[in-house]
Short mmCIF file of C-alpha atoms in Angstrom, two decimals:
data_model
loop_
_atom_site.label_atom_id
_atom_site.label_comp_id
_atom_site.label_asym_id
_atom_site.label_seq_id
_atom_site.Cartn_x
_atom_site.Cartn_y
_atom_site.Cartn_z
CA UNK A 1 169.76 32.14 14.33
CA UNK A 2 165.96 32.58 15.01
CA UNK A 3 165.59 35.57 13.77
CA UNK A 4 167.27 35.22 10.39
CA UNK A 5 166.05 31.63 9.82
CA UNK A 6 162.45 33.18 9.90
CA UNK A 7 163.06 36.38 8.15
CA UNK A 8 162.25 38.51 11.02
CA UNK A 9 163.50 41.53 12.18
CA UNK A 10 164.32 42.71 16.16
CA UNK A 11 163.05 46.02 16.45
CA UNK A 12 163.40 46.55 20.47
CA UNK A 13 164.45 44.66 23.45
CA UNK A 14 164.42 46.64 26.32
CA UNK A 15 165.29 44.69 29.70
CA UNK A 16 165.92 45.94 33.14
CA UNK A 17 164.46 45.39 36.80
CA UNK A 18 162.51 47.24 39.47
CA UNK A 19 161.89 46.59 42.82
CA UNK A 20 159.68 43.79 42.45
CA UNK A 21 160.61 42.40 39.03
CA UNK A 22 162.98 41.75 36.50
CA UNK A 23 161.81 42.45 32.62
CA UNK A 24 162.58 42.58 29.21
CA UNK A 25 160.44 43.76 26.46
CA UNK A 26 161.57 42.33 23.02
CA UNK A 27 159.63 43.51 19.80
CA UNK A 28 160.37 41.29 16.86
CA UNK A 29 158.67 42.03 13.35
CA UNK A 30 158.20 38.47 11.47
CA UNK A 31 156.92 38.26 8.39
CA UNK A 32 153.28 36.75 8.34
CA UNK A 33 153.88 33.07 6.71
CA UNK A 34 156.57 32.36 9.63
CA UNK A 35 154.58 33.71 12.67
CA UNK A 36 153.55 30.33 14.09
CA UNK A 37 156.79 28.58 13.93
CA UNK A 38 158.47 31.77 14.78
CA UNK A 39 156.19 31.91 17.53
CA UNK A 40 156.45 28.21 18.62
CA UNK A 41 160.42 28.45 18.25
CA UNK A 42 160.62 30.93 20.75
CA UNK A 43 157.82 29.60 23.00
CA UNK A 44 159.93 26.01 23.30
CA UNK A 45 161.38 25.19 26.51
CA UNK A 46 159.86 28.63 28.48
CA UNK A 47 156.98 26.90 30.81
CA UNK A 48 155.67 30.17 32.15
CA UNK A 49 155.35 33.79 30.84
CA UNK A 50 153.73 36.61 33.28
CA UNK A 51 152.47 38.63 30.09
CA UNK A 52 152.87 37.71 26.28
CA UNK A 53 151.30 40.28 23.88
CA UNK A 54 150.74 39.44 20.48
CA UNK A 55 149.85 42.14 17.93
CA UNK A 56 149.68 42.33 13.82
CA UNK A 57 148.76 44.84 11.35
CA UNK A 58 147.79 44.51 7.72
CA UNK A 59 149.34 46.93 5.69
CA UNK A 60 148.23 45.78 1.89
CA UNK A 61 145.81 48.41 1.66
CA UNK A 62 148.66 50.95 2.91
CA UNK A 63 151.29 49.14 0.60
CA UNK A 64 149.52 49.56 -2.34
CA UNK A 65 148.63 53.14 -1.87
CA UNK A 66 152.24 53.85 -1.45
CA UNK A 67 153.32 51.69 -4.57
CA UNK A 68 150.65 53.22 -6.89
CA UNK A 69 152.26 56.37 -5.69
CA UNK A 70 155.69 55.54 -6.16
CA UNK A 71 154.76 54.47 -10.22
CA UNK A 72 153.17 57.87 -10.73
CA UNK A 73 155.98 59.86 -9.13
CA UNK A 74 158.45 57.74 -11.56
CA UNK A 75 156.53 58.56 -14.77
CA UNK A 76 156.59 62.35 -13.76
CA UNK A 77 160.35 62.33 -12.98
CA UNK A 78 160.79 60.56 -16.49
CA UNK A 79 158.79 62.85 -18.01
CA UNK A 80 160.57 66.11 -16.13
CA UNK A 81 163.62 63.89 -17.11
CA UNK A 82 162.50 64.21 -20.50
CA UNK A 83 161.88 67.94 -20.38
CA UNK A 84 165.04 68.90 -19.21
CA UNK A 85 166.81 67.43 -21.90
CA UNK A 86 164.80 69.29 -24.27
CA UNK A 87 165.36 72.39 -22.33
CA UNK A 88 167.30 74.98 -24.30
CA UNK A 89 167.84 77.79 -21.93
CA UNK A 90 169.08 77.92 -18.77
CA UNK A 91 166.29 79.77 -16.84
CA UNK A 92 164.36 76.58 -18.29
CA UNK A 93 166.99 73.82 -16.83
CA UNK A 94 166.65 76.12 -14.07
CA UNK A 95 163.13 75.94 -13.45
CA UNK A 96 162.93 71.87 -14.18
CA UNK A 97 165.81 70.99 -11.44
CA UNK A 98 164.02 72.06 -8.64
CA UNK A 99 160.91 69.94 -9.66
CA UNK A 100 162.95 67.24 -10.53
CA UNK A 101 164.67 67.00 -7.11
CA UNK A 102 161.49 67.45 -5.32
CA UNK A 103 160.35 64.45 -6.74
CA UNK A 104 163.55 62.48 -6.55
CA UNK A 105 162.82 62.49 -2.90
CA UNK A 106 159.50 61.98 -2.52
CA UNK A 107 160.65 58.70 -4.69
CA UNK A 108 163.33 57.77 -2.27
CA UNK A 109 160.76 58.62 0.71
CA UNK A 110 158.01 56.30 -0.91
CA UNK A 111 160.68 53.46 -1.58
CA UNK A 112 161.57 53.67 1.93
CA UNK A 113 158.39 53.52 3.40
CA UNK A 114 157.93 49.90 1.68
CA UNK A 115 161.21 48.60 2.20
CA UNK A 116 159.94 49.50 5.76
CA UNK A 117 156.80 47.47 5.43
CA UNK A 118 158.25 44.50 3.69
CA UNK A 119 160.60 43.86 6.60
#
């Protein structure tokens, strides 16, 4: 298939018709290094388009924010790890959790948000 043999990733298609048309919208995420014979693959054989858009963003500068992020959040849950393991009363185990989960997510968030921008 198209899609997988160039890594990319349908995000939308939206077709339907009006009164003087018939449409569909398709939004397809390919990875930079396969736009052009993405591009050309699906371009083959179709002699006419009414509109073709064709938009990219560069998201390194985003990317590594997020994954500079992501390493400091690790070393503070390792060292919170670290601290609750040395904890020796409850009200401090009790006080560390919280942190510790607060930062578990914002861990899951941040590897999220570059799975997101990989694809």
């Amino acid at each position: 298939m198209l899609l997988t043999k160039n890594n990319a990733v349908l995000q939308n298609d939206v077709e339907g018709k009006d009164d003087q048309s018939i449409f569909r919208n398709v939004v397809v995420r390919v990875p930079s290094q396969n736009f052009d014979i993405f591009l050309n693959e699906i371009c083959s054989g179709i002699a006419y388009f009414d509109r073709k858009e064709i938009s990219s963003k560069d998201v390194t500068e985003q990317y590594i924010d997020i994954d500079a992020r992501l390493k400091a959040k690790k070393i503070l849950e390792a060292r919170y790890s670290e601290l609750l393991k040395k904890a020796n009363k409850v009200s401090e185990m009790i006080e560390i959790e919280p942190q510790l989960a607060t930062i578990r997510e914002e861990i899951d968030a941040k590897e999220g948000q570059l799975r997101y921008m990989k694809n």
